[in-house]
mmCIF file of C-alpha atoms in Angstrom:
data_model
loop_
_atom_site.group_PDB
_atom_site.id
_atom_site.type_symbol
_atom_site.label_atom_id
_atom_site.label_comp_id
_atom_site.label_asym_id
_atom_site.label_seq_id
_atom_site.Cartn_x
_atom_site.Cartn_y
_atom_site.Cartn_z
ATOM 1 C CA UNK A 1 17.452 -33.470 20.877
ATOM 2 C CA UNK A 2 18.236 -31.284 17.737
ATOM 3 C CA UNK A 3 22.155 -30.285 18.415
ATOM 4 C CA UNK A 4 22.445 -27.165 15.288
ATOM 5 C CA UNK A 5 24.592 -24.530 15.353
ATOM 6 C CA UNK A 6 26.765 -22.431 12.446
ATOM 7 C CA UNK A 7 30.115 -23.232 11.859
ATOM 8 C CA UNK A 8 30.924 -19.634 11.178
ATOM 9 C CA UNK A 9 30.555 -18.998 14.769
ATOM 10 C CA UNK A 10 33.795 -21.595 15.243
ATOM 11 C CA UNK A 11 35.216 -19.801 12.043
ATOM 12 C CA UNK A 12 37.301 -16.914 13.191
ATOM 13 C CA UNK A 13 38.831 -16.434 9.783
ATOM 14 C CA UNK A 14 35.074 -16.903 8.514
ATOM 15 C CA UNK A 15 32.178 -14.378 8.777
ATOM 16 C CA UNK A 16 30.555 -13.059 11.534
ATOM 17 C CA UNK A 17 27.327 -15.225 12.104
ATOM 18 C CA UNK A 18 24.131 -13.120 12.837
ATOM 19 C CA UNK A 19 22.740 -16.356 14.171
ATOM 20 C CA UNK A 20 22.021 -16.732 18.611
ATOM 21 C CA UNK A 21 24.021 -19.198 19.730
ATOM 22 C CA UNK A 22 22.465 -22.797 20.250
ATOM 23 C CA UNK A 23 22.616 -25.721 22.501
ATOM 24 C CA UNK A 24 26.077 -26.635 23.215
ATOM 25 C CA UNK A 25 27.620 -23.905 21.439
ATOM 26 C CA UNK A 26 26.109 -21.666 24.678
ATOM 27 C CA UNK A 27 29.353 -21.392 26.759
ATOM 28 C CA UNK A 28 28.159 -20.028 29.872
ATOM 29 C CA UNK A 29 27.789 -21.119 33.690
ATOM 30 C CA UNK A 30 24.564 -20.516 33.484
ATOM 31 C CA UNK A 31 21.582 -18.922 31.879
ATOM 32 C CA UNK A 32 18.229 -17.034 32.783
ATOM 33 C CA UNK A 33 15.477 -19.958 31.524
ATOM 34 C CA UNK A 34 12.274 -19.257 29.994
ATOM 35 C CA UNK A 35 9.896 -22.024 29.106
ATOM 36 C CA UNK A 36 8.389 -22.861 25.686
ATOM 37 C CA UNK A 37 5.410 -20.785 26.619
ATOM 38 C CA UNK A 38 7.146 -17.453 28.013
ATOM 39 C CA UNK A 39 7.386 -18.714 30.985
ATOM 40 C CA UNK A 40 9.952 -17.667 33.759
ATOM 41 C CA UNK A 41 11.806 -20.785 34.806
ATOM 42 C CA UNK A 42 14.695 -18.957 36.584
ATOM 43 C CA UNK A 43 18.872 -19.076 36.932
ATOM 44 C CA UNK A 44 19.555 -22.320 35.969
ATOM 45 C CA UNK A 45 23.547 -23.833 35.373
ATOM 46 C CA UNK A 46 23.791 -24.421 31.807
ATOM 47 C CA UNK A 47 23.638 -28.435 32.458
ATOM 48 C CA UNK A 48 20.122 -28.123 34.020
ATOM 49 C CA UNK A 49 18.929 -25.827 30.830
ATOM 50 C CA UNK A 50 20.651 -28.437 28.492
ATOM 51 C CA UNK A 51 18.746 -31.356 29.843
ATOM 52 C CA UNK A 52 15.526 -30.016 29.960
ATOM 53 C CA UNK A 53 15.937 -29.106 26.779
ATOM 54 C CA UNK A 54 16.506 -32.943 25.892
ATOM 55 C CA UNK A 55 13.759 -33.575 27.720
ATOM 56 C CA UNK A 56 11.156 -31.937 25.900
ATOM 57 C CA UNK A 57 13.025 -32.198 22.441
ATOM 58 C CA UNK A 58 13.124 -28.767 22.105
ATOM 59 C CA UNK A 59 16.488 -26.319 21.387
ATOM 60 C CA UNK A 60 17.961 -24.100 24.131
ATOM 61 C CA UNK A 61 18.209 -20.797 22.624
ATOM 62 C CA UNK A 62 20.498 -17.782 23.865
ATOM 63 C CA UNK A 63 17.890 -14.600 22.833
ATOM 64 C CA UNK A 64 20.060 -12.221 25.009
ATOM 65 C CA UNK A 65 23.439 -12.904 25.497
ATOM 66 C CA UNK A 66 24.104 -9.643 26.686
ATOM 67 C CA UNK A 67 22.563 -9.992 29.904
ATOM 68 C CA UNK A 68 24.085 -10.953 32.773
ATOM 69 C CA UNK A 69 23.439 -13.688 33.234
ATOM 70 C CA UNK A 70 22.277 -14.320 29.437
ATOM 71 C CA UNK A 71 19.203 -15.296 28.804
ATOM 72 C CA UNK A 72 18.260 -18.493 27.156
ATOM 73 C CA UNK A 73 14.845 -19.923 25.673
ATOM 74 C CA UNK A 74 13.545 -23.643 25.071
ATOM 75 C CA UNK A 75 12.494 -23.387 21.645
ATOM 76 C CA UNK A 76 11.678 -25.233 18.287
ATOM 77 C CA UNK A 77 14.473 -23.140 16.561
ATOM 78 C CA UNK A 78 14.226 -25.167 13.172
ATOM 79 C CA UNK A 79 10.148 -23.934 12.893
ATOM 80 C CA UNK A 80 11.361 -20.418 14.439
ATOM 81 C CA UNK A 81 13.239 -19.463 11.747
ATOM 82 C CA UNK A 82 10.964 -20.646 9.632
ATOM 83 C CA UNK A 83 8.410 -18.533 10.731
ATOM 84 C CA UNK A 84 10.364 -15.699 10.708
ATOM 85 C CA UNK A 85 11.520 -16.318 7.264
ATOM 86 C CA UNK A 86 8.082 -16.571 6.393
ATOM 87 C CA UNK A 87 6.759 -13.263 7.875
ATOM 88 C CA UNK A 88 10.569 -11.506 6.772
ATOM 89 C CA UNK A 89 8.801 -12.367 2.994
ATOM 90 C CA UNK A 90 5.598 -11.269 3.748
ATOM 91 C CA UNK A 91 6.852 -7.780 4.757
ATOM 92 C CA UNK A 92 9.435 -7.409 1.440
ATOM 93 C CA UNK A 93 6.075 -8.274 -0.348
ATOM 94 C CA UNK A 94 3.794 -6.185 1.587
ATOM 95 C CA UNK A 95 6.697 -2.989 1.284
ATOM 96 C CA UNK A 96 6.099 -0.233 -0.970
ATOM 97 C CA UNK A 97 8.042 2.846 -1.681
ATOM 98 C CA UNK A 98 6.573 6.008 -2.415
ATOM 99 C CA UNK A 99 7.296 7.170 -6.101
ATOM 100 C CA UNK A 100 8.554 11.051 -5.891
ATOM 101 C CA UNK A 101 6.473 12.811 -8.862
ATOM 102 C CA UNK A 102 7.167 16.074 -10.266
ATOM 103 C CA UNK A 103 5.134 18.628 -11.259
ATOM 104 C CA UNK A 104 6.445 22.041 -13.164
ATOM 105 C CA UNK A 105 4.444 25.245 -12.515
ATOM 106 C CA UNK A 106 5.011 28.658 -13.966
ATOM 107 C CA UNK A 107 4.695 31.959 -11.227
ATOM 108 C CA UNK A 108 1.741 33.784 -13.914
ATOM 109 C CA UNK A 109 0.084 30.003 -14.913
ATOM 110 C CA UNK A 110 -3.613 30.590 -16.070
ATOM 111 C CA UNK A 111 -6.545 28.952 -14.194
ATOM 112 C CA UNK A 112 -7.040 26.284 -16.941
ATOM 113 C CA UNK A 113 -3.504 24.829 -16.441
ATOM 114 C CA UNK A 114 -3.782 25.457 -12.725
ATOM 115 C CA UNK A 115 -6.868 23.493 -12.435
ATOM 116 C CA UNK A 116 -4.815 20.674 -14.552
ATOM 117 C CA UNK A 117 -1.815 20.736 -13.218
ATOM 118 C CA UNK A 118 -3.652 20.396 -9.729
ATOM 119 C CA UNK A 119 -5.597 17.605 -10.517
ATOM 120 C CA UNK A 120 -2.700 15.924 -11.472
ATOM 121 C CA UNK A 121 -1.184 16.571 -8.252
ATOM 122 C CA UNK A 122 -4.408 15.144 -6.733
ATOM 123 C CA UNK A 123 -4.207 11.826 -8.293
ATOM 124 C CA UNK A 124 -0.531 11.231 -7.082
ATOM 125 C CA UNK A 125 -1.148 11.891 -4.198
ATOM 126 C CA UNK A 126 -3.886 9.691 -4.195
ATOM 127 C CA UNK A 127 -2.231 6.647 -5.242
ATOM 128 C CA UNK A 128 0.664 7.466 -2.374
ATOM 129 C CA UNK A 129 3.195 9.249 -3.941
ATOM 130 C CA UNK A 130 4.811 12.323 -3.182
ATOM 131 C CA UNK A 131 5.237 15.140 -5.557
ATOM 132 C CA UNK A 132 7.551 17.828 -6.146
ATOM 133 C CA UNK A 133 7.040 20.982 -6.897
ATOM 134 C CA UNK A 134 8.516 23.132 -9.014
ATOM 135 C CA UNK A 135 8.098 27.013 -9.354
ATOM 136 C CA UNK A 136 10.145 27.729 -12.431
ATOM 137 C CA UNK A 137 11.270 31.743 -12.807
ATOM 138 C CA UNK A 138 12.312 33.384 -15.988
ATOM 139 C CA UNK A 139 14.206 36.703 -16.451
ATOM 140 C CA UNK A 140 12.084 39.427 -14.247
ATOM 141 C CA UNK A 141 9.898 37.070 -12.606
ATOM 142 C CA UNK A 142 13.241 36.153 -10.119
ATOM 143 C CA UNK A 143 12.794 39.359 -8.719
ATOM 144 C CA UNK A 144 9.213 38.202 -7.336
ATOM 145 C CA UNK A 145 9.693 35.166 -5.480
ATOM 146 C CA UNK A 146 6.672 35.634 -3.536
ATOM 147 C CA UNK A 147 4.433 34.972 -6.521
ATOM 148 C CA UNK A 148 5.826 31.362 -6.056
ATOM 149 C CA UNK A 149 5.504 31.289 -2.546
ATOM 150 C CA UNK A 150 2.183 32.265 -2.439
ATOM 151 C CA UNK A 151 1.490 30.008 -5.519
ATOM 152 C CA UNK A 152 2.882 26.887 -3.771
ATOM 153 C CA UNK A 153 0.983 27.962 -0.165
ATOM 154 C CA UNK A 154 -2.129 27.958 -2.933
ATOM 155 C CA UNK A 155 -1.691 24.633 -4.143
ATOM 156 C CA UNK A 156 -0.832 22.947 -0.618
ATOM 157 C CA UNK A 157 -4.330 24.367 0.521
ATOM 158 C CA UNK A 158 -6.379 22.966 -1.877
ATOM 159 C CA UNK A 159 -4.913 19.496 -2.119
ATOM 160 C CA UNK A 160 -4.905 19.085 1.924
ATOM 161 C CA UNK A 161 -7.425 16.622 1.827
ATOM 162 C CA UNK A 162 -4.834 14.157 -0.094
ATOM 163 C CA UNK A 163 -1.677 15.415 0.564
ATOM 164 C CA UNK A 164 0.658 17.544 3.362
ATOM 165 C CA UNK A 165 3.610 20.100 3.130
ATOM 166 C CA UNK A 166 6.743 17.675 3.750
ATOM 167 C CA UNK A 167 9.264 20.111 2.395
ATOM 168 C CA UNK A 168 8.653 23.837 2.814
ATOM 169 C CA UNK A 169 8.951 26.226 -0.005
ATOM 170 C CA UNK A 170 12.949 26.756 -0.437
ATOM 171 C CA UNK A 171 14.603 28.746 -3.063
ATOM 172 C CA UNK A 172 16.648 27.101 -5.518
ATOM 173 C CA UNK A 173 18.420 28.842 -7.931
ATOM 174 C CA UNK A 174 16.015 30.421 -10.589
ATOM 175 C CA UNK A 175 13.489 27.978 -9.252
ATOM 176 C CA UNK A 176 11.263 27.271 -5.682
ATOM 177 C CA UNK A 177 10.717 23.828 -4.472
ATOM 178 C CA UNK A 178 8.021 22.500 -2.197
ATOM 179 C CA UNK A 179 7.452 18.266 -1.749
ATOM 180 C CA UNK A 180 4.120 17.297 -0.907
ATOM 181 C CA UNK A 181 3.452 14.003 0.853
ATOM 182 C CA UNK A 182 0.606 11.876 0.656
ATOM 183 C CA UNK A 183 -1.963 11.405 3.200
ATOM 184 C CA UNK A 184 -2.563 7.959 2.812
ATOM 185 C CA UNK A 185 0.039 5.036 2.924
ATOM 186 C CA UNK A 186 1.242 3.548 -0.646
ATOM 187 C CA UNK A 187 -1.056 0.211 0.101
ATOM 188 C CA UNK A 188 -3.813 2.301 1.975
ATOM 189 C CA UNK A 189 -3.517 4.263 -1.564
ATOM 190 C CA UNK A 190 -3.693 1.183 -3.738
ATOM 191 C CA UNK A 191 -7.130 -0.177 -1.411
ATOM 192 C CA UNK A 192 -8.855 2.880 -2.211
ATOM 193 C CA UNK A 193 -7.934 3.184 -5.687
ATOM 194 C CA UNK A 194 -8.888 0.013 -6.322
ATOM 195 C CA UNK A 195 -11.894 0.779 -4.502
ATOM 196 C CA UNK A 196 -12.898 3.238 -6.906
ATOM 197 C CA UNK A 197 -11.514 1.469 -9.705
ATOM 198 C CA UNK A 198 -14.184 -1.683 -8.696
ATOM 199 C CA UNK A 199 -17.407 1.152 -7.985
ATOM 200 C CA UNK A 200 -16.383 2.378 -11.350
ATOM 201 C CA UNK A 201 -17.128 -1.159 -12.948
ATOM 202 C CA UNK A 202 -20.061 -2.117 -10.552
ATOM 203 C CA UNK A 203 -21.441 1.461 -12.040
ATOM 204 C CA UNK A 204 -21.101 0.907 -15.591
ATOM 205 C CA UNK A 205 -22.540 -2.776 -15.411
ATOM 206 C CA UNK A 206 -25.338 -1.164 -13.855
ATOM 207 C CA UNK A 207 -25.845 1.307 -16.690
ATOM 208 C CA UNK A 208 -25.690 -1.385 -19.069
ATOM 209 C CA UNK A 209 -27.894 -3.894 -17.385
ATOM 210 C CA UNK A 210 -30.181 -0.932 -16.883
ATOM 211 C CA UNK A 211 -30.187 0.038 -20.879
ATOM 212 C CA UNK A 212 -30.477 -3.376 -21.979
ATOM 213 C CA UNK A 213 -33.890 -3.819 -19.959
ATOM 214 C CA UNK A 214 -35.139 -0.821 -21.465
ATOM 215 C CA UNK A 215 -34.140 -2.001 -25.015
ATOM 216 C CA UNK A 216 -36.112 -5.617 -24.247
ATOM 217 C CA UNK A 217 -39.082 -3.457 -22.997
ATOM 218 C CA UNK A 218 -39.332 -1.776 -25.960
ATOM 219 C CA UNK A 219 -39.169 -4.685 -28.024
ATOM 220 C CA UNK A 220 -41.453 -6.544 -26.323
ATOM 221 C CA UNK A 221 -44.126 -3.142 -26.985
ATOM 222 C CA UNK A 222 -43.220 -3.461 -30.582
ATOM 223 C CA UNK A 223 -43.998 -7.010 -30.978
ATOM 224 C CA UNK A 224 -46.794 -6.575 -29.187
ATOM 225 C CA UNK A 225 -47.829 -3.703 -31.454
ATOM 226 C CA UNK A 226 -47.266 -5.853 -34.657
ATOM 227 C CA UNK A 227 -48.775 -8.803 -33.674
ATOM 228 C CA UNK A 228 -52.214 -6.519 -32.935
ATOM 229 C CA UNK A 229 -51.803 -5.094 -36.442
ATOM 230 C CA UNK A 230 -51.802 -8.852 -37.816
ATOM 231 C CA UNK A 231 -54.571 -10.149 -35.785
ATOM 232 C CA UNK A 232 -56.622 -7.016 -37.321
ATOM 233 C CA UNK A 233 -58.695 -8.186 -40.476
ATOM 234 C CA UNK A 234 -60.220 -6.210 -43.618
ATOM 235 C CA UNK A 235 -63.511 -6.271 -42.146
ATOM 236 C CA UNK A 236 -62.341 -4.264 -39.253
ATOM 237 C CA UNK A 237 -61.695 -1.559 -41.121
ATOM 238 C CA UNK A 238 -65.008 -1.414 -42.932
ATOM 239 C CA UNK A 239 -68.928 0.519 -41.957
ATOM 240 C CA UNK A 240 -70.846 -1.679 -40.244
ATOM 241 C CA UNK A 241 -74.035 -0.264 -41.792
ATOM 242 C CA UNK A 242 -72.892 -1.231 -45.600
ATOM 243 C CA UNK A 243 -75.154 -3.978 -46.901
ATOM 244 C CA UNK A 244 -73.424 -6.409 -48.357
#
């Protein structure tokens, strides 16, 4: 039988250990037993739970020691924590924090840098960040705050396929704020733009597979053509009805 436990747990001038408690270090009467396989095994004293634990060379682990009485498990714990170290990893790997952007609008901006601006907007959003925006006023224009309002209602309307309003429109000093959030999860995000990233490519190759058949078919017509214009003699050119 495996016989682990942390010393820390003996420690009291040491840290507090995170770890269950294991095998002997379980100092109870007795304990609620499941089985290896999830099984219900029952209120067992803590001798019974120990041996059987022996028995199949397997830990006795105590997963709630809250309960009353606490409940113990027969389990590999050496390949348990391995496993969860391995999926603890996966998910620090897998984790991805969304980037807040920041885009600076003007209450009288012109359709040209509206259109620009917004399509900017669009492609953070579409690679899952979230974007602030700012309404920045200047001298008269802080009288009208509903030109930003209603600029920042236009903007959340026509990026709604990508993005939603996390952060209503709030005054701020001389400016308005409003944060959109993305749709679409940072790694959803990455999938599609990587998606479009790899049509992109598949596209182009396409094209250029496509252009450089119709470069060899017109080479092949002009060799063709030339070696016609060789194969056509002097004679060929001449009246048939000359005497010669």
């Amino acid at each position: 039988m495996r016989f682990r436990g942390s010393g820390s747990q003996d420690n009291p001038g040491g840290h507090i250990s995170t770890e269950p408690r294991i095998n002997e270090r379980i100092r109870v009467s007795e304990v609620r037993l499941v089985g290896p396989a999830g099984e219900q095994v029952g209120i067992v004293r803590i001798e019974d739970a120990m041996r059987l634990a022996r028995e199949a060379d397997l830990d006795l682990v105590e997963v709630a020691p809250m309960a009353r009485p606490p409940v113990a498990k027969l389990m590999d714990y050496g390949k348990f924590k391995y496993e969860a170290a391995q999926k603890d990893r996966s998910s620090r790997r897998n984790q991805t924090n969304a980037v807040i952007k920041e885009m600076k609008l003007r209450p009288k901006i012109d359709g040209h840098d509206y259109e620009t601006k917004k399509g900017h907007v669009v492609r953070f959003l579409k690679a899952g960040d979230k974007v602030k925006i700012t309404i920045m006023f200047r001298g008269r224009e802080q009288s009208r705050p509903e030109l930003g309002f209603n600029l920042l209602k236009r903007l959340a309307d026509d990026v709604e396929e990508f993005g939603f309003v996390e952060s209503a429109p709030k005054q701020d000093g001389r400016n308005m704020l409003m944060v959109l959030g993305p749709t679409k999860k940072k790694t959803e995000a990455r999938v599609d733009v990587q998606a479009e990233k790899d049509a992109r490519a598949a596209a182009r190759t396409a094209d250029q597979e496509a252009e450089d058949a119709m470069q060899a078919e017109r080479r092949r017509q002009a060799s063709q053509q030339e070696r016609k214009a060789k194969k056509k003699g002097p004679a060929d050119n001449m009246d048939p009805d000359i005497d010669l």
